[in-house]
C-alpha cells in the first residue's frame, strides 16, 4: 500500500474522531509486517487521562488481532499542522518495531520521519531481561 493510500485511510479515520473537548481530530492507519491494515481515531474522554490517541488506538487494535510487528504508521491531523505522535504513542510504536511515520495535515502538507528520528536513544523490549 502506498503512503498516499495509507494517509487517505488515516484522514478518513480522523473524520470519525470523537474529540468534543479539544476539537483536534486525528486519525491513524498502520500497515503490519504481514501487510494487514488497521485504522484508529483519537477518542477523548471527560476524564482526560482516559483519552486514547489515534495511533495507539490503531496499534492496539492490530495487536489484539495478533499483529506483533508494524512497518508504517500514517497520521492525519485535520486541524492544524502535520502533527507528530505524542511521547506515549512513540513508545507504543517502539514496542511494535515501527520503522516509518508518515504525517499529513488538513491542507495536504506531508512529512515522513523514522521512529529513530522521533524517539532517539529509546528504550525497548530488548532492554528487559525476560528470562
JSON list of C-alpha atoms in Angstrom, two decimals:
[
{"chain": "A", "resi": 1, "resn": "UNK", "atom": "CA", "xyz": [0.00, 0.00, 0.00]},
{"chain": "A", "resi": 2, "resn": "UNK", "atom": "CA", "xyz": [1.35, 3.42, -0.93]},
{"chain": "A", "resi": 3, "resn": "UNK", "atom": "CA", "xyz": [1.91, 6.20, 1.59]},
{"chain": "A", "resi": 4, "resn": "UNK", "atom": "CA", "xyz": [-0.80, 8.25, -0.13]},
{"chain": "A", "resi": 5, "resn": "UNK", "atom": "CA", "xyz": [-3.36, 5.44, 0.22]},
{"chain": "A", "resi": 6, "resn": "UNK", "atom": "CA", "xyz": [-2.42, 4.92, 3.85]},
{"chain": "A", "resi": 7, "resn": "UNK", "atom": "CA", "xyz": [-2.70, 8.65, 4.56]},
{"chain": "A", "resi": 8, "resn": "UNK", "atom": "CA", "xyz": [-6.12, 8.69, 2.87]},
{"chain": "A", "resi": 9, "resn": "UNK", "atom": "CA", "xyz": [-7.26, 5.95, 5.28]},
{"chain": "A", "resi": 10, "resn": "UNK", "atom": "CA", "xyz": [-5.83, 7.92, 8.22]},
{"chain": "A", "resi": 11, "resn": "UNK", "atom": "CA", "xyz": [-7.68, 11.03, 7.04]},
{"chain": "A", "resi": 12, "resn": "UNK", "atom": "CA", "xyz": [-10.95, 9.08, 6.79]},
{"chain": "A", "resi": 13, "resn": "UNK", "atom": "CA", "xyz": [-10.36, 7.76, 10.32]},
{"chain": "A", "resi": 14, "resn": "UNK", "atom": "CA", "xyz": [-9.79, 11.33, 11.57]},
{"chain": "A", "resi": 15, "resn": "UNK", "atom": "CA", "xyz": [-13.25, 12.21, 10.28]},
{"chain": "A", "resi": 16, "resn": "UNK", "atom": "CA", "xyz": [-14.59, 9.61, 12.76]},
{"chain": "A", "resi": 17, "resn": "UNK", "atom": "CA", "xyz": [-12.65, 11.09, 15.70]},
{"chain": "A", "resi": 18, "resn": "UNK", "atom": "CA", "xyz": [-14.52, 11.65, 18.94]},
{"chain": "A", "resi": 19, "resn": "UNK", "atom": "CA", "xyz": [-12.93, 14.91, 20.09]},
{"chain": "A", "resi": 20, "resn": "UNK", "atom": "CA", "xyz": [-15.63, 17.10, 21.70]},
{"chain": "A", "resi": 21, "resn": "UNK", "atom": "CA", "xyz": [-13.16, 18.75, 24.12]},
{"chain": "A", "resi": 22, "resn": "UNK", "atom": "CA", "xyz": [-10.07, 19.55, 22.08]},
{"chain": "A", "resi": 23, "resn": "UNK", "atom": "CA", "xyz": [-11.71, 19.65, 18.65]},
{"chain": "A", "resi": 24, "resn": "UNK", "atom": "CA", "xyz": [-8.37, 18.25, 17.42]},
{"chain": "A", "resi": 25, "resn": "UNK", "atom": "CA", "xyz": [-9.26, 15.40, 15.06]},
{"chain": "A", "resi": 26, "resn": "UNK", "atom": "CA", "xyz": [-6.57, 12.80, 14.44]},
{"chain": "A", "resi": 27, "resn": "UNK", "atom": "CA", "xyz": [-6.71, 9.55, 12.52]},
{"chain": "A", "resi": 28, "resn": "UNK", "atom": "CA", "xyz": [-4.14, 6.82, 12.01]},
{"chain": "A", "resi": 29, "resn": "UNK", "atom": "CA", "xyz": [-3.72, 3.88, 9.70]},
{"chain": "A", "resi": 30, "resn": "UNK", "atom": "CA", "xyz": [-0.99, 1.27, 10.09]},
{"chain": "A", "resi": 31, "resn": "UNK", "atom": "CA", "xyz": [0.48, -1.49, 7.98]},
{"chain": "A", "resi": 32, "resn": "UNK", "atom": "CA", "xyz": [1.72, -4.58, 9.80]},
{"chain": "A", "resi": 33, "resn": "UNK", "atom": "CA", "xyz": [4.72, -6.59, 8.66]},
{"chain": "A", "resi": 34, "resn": "UNK", "atom": "CA", "xyz": [2.29, -9.09, 7.10]},
{"chain": "A", "resi": 35, "resn": "UNK", "atom": "CA", "xyz": [0.56, -6.32, 5.11]},
{"chain": "A", "resi": 36, "resn": "UNK", "atom": "CA", "xyz": [-2.62, -6.06, 7.18]},
{"chain": "A", "resi": 37, "resn": "UNK", "atom": "CA", "xyz": [-4.05, -2.55, 7.61]},
{"chain": "A", "resi": 38, "resn": "UNK", "atom": "CA", "xyz": [-5.70, -1.19, 10.75]},
{"chain": "A", "resi": 39, "resn": "UNK", "atom": "CA", "xyz": [-7.20, 2.23, 11.45]},
{"chain": "A", "resi": 40, "resn": "UNK", "atom": "CA", "xyz": [-7.83, 4.25, 14.59]},
{"chain": "A", "resi": 41, "resn": "UNK", "atom": "CA", "xyz": [-9.02, 7.69, 15.64]},
{"chain": "A", "resi": 42, "resn": "UNK", "atom": "CA", "xyz": [-8.50, 9.71, 18.78]},
{"chain": "A", "resi": 43, "resn": "UNK", "atom": "CA", "xyz": [-11.27, 9.06, 21.29]},
{"chain": "A", "resi": 44, "resn": "UNK", "atom": "CA", "xyz": [-11.49, 11.65, 24.05]},
{"chain": "A", "resi": 45, "resn": "UNK", "atom": "CA", "xyz": [-12.99, 11.29, 27.49]},
{"chain": "A", "resi": 46, "resn": "UNK", "atom": "CA", "xyz": [-14.15, 13.87, 30.03]},
{"chain": "A", "resi": 47, "resn": "UNK", "atom": "CA", "xyz": [-11.58, 12.28, 32.35]},
{"chain": "A", "resi": 48, "resn": "UNK", "atom": "CA", "xyz": [-8.70, 13.34, 30.10]},
{"chain": "A", "resi": 49, "resn": "UNK", "atom": "CA", "xyz": [-6.37, 10.55, 31.24]},
{"chain": "A", "resi": 50, "resn": "UNK", "atom": "CA", "xyz": [-8.76, 8.03, 29.70]},
{"chain": "A", "resi": 51, "resn": "UNK", "atom": "CA", "xyz": [-8.37, 9.56, 26.24]},
{"chain": "A", "resi": 52, "resn": "UNK", "atom": "CA", "xyz": [-6.88, 7.27, 23.58]},
{"chain": "A", "resi": 53, "resn": "UNK", "atom": "CA", "xyz": [-4.74, 8.65, 20.75]},
{"chain": "A", "resi": 54, "resn": "UNK", "atom": "CA", "xyz": [-5.41, 7.57, 17.17]},
{"chain": "A", "resi": 55, "resn": "UNK", "atom": "CA", "xyz": [-2.02, 5.91, 16.76]},
{"chain": "A", "resi": 56, "resn": "UNK", "atom": "CA", "xyz": [-2.35, 3.84, 19.94]},
{"chain": "A", "resi": 57, "resn": "UNK", "atom": "CA", "xyz": [-5.95, 3.01, 19.01]},
{"chain": "A", "resi": 58, "resn": "UNK", "atom": "CA", "xyz": [-4.84, 1.56, 15.65]},
{"chain": "A", "resi": 59, "resn": "UNK", "atom": "CA", "xyz": [-1.80, -0.25, 17.09]},
{"chain": "A", "resi": 60, "resn": "UNK", "atom": "CA", "xyz": [-3.67, -1.86, 19.98]},
{"chain": "A", "resi": 61, "resn": "UNK", "atom": "CA", "xyz": [-6.44, -2.95, 17.59]},
{"chain": "A", "resi": 62, "resn": "UNK", "atom": "CA", "xyz": [-3.78, -4.61, 15.43]},
{"chain": "A", "resi": 63, "resn": "UNK", "atom": "CA", "xyz": [-2.13, -6.20, 18.47]},
{"chain": "A", "resi": 64, "resn": "UNK", "atom": "CA", "xyz": [-5.48, -7.55, 19.66]},
{"chain": "A", "resi": 65, "resn": "UNK", "atom": "CA", "xyz": [-5.84, -9.16, 16.22]},
{"chain": "A", "resi": 66, "resn": "UNK", "atom": "CA", "xyz": [-2.44, -10.85, 16.65]},
{"chain": "A", "resi": 67, "resn": "UNK", "atom": "CA", "xyz": [-0.05, -8.40, 14.98]},
{"chain": "A", "resi": 68, "resn": "UNK", "atom": "CA", "xyz": [3.34, -8.12, 16.63]},
{"chain": "A", "resi": 69, "resn": "UNK", "atom": "CA", "xyz": [5.32, -6.07, 14.09]},
{"chain": "A", "resi": 70, "resn": "UNK", "atom": "CA", "xyz": [4.24, -2.84, 12.40]},
{"chain": "A", "resi": 71, "resn": "UNK", "atom": "CA", "xyz": [6.11, -1.30, 9.49]},
{"chain": "A", "resi": 72, "resn": "UNK", "atom": "CA", "xyz": [4.45, 2.08, 8.90]},
{"chain": "A", "resi": 73, "resn": "UNK", "atom": "CA", "xyz": [2.11, 4.39, 10.78]},
{"chain": "A", "resi": 74, "resn": "UNK", "atom": "CA", "xyz": [0.23, 7.11, 8.90]},
{"chain": "A", "resi": 75, "resn": "UNK", "atom": "CA", "xyz": [-1.18, 10.01, 10.91]},
{"chain": "A", "resi": 76, "resn": "UNK", "atom": "CA", "xyz": [-3.64, 12.60, 9.64]},
{"chain": "A", "resi": 77, "resn": "UNK", "atom": "CA", "xyz": [-4.46, 15.72, 11.64]},
{"chain": "A", "resi": 78, "resn": "UNK", "atom": "CA", "xyz": [-7.38, 17.59, 10.14]},
{"chain": "A", "resi": 79, "resn": "UNK", "atom": "CA", "xyz": [-6.85, 20.63, 12.37]},
{"chain": "A", "resi": 80, "resn": "UNK", "atom": "CA", "xyz": [-3.51, 22.44, 12.28]},
{"chain": "A", "resi": 81, "resn": "UNK", "atom": "CA", "xyz": [0.00, 21.47, 11.22]},
{"chain": "A", "resi": 82, "resn": "UNK", "atom": "CA", "xyz": [1.03, 17.90, 10.40]},
{"chain": "A", "resi": 83, "resn": "UNK", "atom": "CA", "xyz": [1.23, 16.56, 13.94]},
{"chain": "A", "resi": 84, "resn": "UNK", "atom": "CA", "xyz": [3.87, 14.23, 15.17]},
{"chain": "A", "resi": 85, "resn": "UNK", "atom": "CA", "xyz": [2.81, 11.46, 17.55]},
{"chain": "A", "resi": 86, "resn": "UNK", "atom": "CA", "xyz": [2.91, 12.21, 21.27]},
{"chain": "A", "resi": 87, "resn": "UNK", "atom": "CA", "xyz": [5.53, 10.62, 23.52]},
{"chain": "A", "resi": 88, "resn": "UNK", "atom": "CA", "xyz": [3.22, 7.83, 24.71]},
{"chain": "A", "resi": 89, "resn": "UNK", "atom": "CA", "xyz": [2.37, 6.90, 21.11]},
{"chain": "A", "resi": 90, "resn": "UNK", "atom": "CA", "xyz": [6.05, 6.93, 20.17]},
{"chain": "A", "resi": 91, "resn": "UNK", "atom": "CA", "xyz": [6.75, 4.44, 22.96]},
{"chain": "A", "resi": 92, "resn": "UNK", "atom": "CA", "xyz": [3.87, 2.21, 21.83]},
{"chain": "A", "resi": 93, "resn": "UNK", "atom": "CA", "xyz": [5.30, 2.38, 18.30]},
{"chain": "A", "resi": 94, "resn": "UNK", "atom": "CA", "xyz": [8.70, 1.39, 19.65]},
{"chain": "A", "resi": 95, "resn": "UNK", "atom": "CA", "xyz": [7.20, -1.69, 21.30]},
{"chain": "A", "resi": 96, "resn": "UNK", "atom": "CA", "xyz": [5.96, -2.94, 17.92]},
{"chain": "A", "resi": 97, "resn": "UNK", "atom": "CA", "xyz": [9.04, -2.04, 15.85]},
{"chain": "A", "resi": 98, "resn": "UNK", "atom": "CA", "xyz": [7.55, 0.75, 13.72]},
{"chain": "A", "resi": 99, "resn": "UNK", "atom": "CA", "xyz": [10.05, 1.90, 11.12]},
{"chain": "A", "resi": 100, "resn": "UNK", "atom": "CA", "xyz": [8.40, 4.93, 9.48]},
{"chain": "A", "resi": 101, "resn": "UNK", "atom": "CA", "xyz": [5.76, 7.51, 10.36]},
{"chain": "A", "resi": 102, "resn": "UNK", "atom": "CA", "xyz": [4.08, 9.47, 7.57]},
{"chain": "A", "resi": 103, "resn": "UNK", "atom": "CA", "xyz": [2.03, 12.52, 8.51]},
{"chain": "A", "resi": 104, "resn": "UNK", "atom": "CA", "xyz": [-0.46, 14.80, 6.72]},
{"chain": "A", "resi": 105, "resn": "UNK", "atom": "CA", "xyz": [-2.38, 17.88, 7.82]},
{"chain": "A", "resi": 106, "resn": "UNK", "atom": "CA", "xyz": [-5.83, 19.04, 6.73]},
{"chain": "A", "resi": 107, "resn": "UNK", "atom": "CA", "xyz": [-4.43, 21.08, 3.84]},
{"chain": "A", "resi": 108, "resn": "UNK", "atom": "CA", "xyz": [-2.43, 18.17, 2.39]},
{"chain": "A", "resi": 109, "resn": "UNK", "atom": "CA", "xyz": [1.07, 19.00, 3.64]},
{"chain": "A", "resi": 110, "resn": "UNK", "atom": "CA", "xyz": [3.04, 15.82, 4.30]},
{"chain": "A", "resi": 111, "resn": "UNK", "atom": "CA", "xyz": [6.08, 14.83, 6.31]},
{"chain": "A", "resi": 112, "resn": "UNK", "atom": "CA", "xyz": [7.87, 11.49, 6.78]},
{"chain": "A", "resi": 113, "resn": "UNK", "atom": "CA", "xyz": [10.14, 10.55, 9.68]},
{"chain": "A", "resi": 114, "resn": "UNK", "atom": "CA", "xyz": [11.68, 7.38, 11.01]},
{"chain": "A", "resi": 115, "resn": "UNK", "atom": "CA", "xyz": [10.86, 6.27, 14.51]},
{"chain": "A", "resi": 116, "resn": "UNK", "atom": "CA", "xyz": [14.55, 6.68, 15.35]},
{"chain": "A", "resi": 117, "resn": "UNK", "atom": "CA", "xyz": [14.21, 10.37, 14.44]},
{"chain": "A", "resi": 118, "resn": "UNK", "atom": "CA", "xyz": [11.08, 10.70, 16.57]},
{"chain": "A", "resi": 119, "resn": "UNK", "atom": "CA", "xyz": [12.37, 8.69, 19.53]},
{"chain": "A", "resi": 120, "resn": "UNK", "atom": "CA", "xyz": [16.19, 8.70, 19.65]},
{"chain": "A", "resi": 121, "resn": "UNK", "atom": "CA", "xyz": [18.04, 6.61, 22.23]},
{"chain": "A", "resi": 122, "resn": "UNK", "atom": "CA", "xyz": [14.82, 4.78, 23.02]},
{"chain": "A", "resi": 123, "resn": "UNK", "atom": "CA", "xyz": [14.06, 2.02, 25.49]},
{"chain": "A", "resi": 124, "resn": "UNK", "atom": "CA", "xyz": [12.51, -1.13, 24.06]},
{"chain": "A", "resi": 125, "resn": "UNK", "atom": "CA", "xyz": [11.64, -4.72, 24.85]},
{"chain": "A", "resi": 126, "resn": "UNK", "atom": "CA", "xyz": [15.16, -5.96, 24.13]},
{"chain": "A", "resi": 127, "resn": "UNK", "atom": "CA", "xyz": [16.41, -3.99, 27.15]},
{"chain": "A", "resi": 128, "resn": "UNK", "atom": "CA", "xyz": [14.38, -6.17, 29.52]},
{"chain": "A", "resi": 129, "resn": "UNK", "atom": "CA", "xyz": [15.66, -9.40, 30.97]},
{"chain": "A", "resi": 130, "resn": "UNK", "atom": "CA", "xyz": [12.80, -11.73, 30.04]},
{"chain": "A", "resi": 131, "resn": "UNK", "atom": "CA", "xyz": [14.28, -15.00, 31.29]}
]
